Short mmCIF file of C-alpha atoms in Angstrom, two decimals:
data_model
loop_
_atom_site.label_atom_id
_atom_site.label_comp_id
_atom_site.label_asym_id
_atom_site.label_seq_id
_atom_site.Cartn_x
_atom_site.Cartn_y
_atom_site.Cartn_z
CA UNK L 298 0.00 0.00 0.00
CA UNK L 299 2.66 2.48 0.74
CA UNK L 300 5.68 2.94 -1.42
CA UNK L 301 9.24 1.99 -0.24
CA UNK L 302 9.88 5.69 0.37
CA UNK L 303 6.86 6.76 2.87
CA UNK L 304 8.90 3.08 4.99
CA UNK L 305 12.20 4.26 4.79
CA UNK L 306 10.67 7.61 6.28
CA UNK L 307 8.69 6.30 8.82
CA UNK L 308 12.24 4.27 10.05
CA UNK L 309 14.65 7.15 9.80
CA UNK L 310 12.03 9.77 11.77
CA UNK L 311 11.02 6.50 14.57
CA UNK L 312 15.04 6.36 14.54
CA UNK L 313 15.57 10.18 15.27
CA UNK L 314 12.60 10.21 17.42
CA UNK L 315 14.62 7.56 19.88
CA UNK L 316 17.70 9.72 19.83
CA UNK L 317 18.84 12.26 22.53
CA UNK L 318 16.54 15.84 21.89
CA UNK L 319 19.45 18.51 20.47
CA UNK L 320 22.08 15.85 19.55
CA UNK L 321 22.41 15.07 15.66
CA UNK L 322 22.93 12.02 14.47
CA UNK L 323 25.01 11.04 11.93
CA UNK L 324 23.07 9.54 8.72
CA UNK L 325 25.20 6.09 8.66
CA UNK L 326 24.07 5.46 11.56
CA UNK L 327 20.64 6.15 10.94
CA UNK L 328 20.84 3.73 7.80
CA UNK L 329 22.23 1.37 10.07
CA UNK L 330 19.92 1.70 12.56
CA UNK L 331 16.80 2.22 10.55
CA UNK L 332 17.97 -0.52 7.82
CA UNK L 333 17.70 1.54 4.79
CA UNK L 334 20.43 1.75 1.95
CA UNK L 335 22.82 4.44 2.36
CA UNK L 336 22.28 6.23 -1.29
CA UNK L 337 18.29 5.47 -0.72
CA UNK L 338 18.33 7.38 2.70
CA UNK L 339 20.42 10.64 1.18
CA UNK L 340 17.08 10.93 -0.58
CA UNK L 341 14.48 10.04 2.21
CA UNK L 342 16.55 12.83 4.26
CA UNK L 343 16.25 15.50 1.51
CA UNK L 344 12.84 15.26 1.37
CA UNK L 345 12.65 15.33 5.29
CA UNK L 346 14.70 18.50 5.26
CA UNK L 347 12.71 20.22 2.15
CA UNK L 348 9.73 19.41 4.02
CA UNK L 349 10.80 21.08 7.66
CA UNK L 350 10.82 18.01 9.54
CA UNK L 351 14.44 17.61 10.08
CA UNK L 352 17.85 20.24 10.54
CA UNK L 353 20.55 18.80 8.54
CA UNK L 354 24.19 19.72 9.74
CA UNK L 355 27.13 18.70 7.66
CA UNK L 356 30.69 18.62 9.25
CA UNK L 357 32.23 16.79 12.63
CA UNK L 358 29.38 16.29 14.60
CA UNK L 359 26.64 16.37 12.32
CA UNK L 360 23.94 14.84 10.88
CA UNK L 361 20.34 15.17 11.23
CA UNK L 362 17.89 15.68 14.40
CA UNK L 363 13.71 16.25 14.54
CA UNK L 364 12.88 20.36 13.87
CA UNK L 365 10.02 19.83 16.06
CA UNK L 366 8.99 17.34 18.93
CA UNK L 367 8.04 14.30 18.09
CA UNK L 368 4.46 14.74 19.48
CA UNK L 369 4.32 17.70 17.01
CA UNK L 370 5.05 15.75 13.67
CA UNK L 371 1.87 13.71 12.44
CA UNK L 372 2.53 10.37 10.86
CA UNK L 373 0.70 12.55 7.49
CA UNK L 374 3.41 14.97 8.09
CA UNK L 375 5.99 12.22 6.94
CA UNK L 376 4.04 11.06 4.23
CA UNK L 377 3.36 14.25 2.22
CA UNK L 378 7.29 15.12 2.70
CA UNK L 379 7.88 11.84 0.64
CA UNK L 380 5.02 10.54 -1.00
CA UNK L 381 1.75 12.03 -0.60
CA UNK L 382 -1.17 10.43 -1.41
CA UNK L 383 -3.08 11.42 -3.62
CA UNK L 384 -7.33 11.67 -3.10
CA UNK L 385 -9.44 11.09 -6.13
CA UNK L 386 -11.07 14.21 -6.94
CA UNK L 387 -12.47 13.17 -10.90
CA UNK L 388 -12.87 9.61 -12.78
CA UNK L 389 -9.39 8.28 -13.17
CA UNK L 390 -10.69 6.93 -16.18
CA UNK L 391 -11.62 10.38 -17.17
CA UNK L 392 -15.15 9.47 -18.60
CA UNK L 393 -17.37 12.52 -19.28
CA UNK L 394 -20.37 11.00 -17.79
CA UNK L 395 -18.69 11.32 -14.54
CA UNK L 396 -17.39 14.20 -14.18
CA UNK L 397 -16.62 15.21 -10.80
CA UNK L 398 -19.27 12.77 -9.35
CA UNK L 399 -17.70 9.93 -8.81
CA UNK L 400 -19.01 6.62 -9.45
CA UNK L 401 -19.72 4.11 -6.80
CA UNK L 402 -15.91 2.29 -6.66
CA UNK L 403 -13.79 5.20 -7.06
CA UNK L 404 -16.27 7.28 -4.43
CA UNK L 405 -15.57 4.22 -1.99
CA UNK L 406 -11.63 4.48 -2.62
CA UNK L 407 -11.27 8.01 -2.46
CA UNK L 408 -13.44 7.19 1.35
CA UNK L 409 -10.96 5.07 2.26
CA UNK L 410 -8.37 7.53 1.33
CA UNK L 411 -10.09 10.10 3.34
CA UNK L 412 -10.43 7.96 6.38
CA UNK L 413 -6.73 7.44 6.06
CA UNK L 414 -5.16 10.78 5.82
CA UNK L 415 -7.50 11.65 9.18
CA UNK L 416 -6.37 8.45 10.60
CA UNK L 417 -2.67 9.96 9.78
CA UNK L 418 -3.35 13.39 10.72
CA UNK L 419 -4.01 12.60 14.37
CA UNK L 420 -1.46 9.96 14.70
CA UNK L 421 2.27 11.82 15.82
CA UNK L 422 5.20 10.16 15.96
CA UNK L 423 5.63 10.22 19.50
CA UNK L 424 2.39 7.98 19.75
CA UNK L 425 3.91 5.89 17.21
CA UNK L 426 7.15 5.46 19.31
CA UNK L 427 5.28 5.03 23.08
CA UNK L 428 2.16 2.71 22.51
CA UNK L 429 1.61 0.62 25.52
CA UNK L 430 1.35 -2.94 25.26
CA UNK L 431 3.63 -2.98 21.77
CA UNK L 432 6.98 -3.39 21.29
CA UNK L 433 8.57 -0.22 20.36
CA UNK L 434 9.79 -0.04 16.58
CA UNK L 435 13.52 -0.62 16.11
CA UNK L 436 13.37 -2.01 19.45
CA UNK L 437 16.38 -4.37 19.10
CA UNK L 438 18.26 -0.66 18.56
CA UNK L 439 16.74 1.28 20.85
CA UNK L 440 16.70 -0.67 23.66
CA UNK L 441 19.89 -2.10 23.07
CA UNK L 442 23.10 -1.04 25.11
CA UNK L 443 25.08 1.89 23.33
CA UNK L 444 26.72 0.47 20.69
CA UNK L 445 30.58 1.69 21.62
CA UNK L 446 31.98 5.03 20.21
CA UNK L 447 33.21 4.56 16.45
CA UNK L 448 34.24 8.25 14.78
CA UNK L 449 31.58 9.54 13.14
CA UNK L 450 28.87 7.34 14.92
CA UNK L 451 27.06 8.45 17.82
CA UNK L 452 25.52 5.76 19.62
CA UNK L 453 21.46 6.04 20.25
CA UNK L 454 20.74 5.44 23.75
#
């Protein structure tokens, strides 16, 4: 249902989300952490960036670090930086007897679709990262012990 790129996003903000507040974090050891190819997450993070959801840093001792709390970024946020998802608004098949009234199927989907990007709207990522009762994604990370000091790696917990 969702593209490679809205997953990889999802992983590198739940991996940000877990790290210190006002420390970056360098964005091998996101990839590592979040399991994404290296070249694939330059792109993810662009996006991120363009889209005011992360502060990029280059240099000794950057990387990249949440512009806002994590209870202030919807799960929607993430999605339109990537991928958004696009609502039907006229027959895809672009018949004239339909117009802007959709027909039954394509009203249905586009319902769906609506339902979703609510669903997404309300969810942050902070919820996301604390529900009660699941395990917490990239758990076997996050509540790992420290990986030990490597140059240019800082270590998550």
């Amino acid at each position: 249902m969702f593209s490679q790129t809205v997953e990889y996003a999802l992983r590198a903000m739940a991996t940000l989300a877990s790290h210190p507040d006002n420390q970056f974090c360098p964005a091998p050891r996101i990839a590592e952490v979040a399991q994404i190819p290296a070249s694939y997450l330059s792109k993810v993070l662009k996006h991120l960036v363009d889209a005011g959801l992360l502060r990029g840093q280059r240099g000794p001792g950057g990387g990249f670090m949440l512009r806002r709390p994590a209870s202030e970024i919807s799960i929607w946020d993430v999605v339109e930086a990537v991928d958004p998802i696009r609502r039907i608004k006229t027959c895809p098949l672009d018949l004239g007897a339909h117009k802007t009234n959709l027909c039954p199927l394509h009203r249905k989907l586009d319902n769906v679709l609506a339902d979703m990007e609510k669903a997404f709207k309300e969810a942050t990522l902070s919820e996301m990262m604390n529900q009660p009762g699941y395990p917490q994604p990239l758990c076997d990370f996050v509540n790992s012990t420290p990986a030990p000091a490597v140059e240019g790696r800082t270590p998550l917990a």
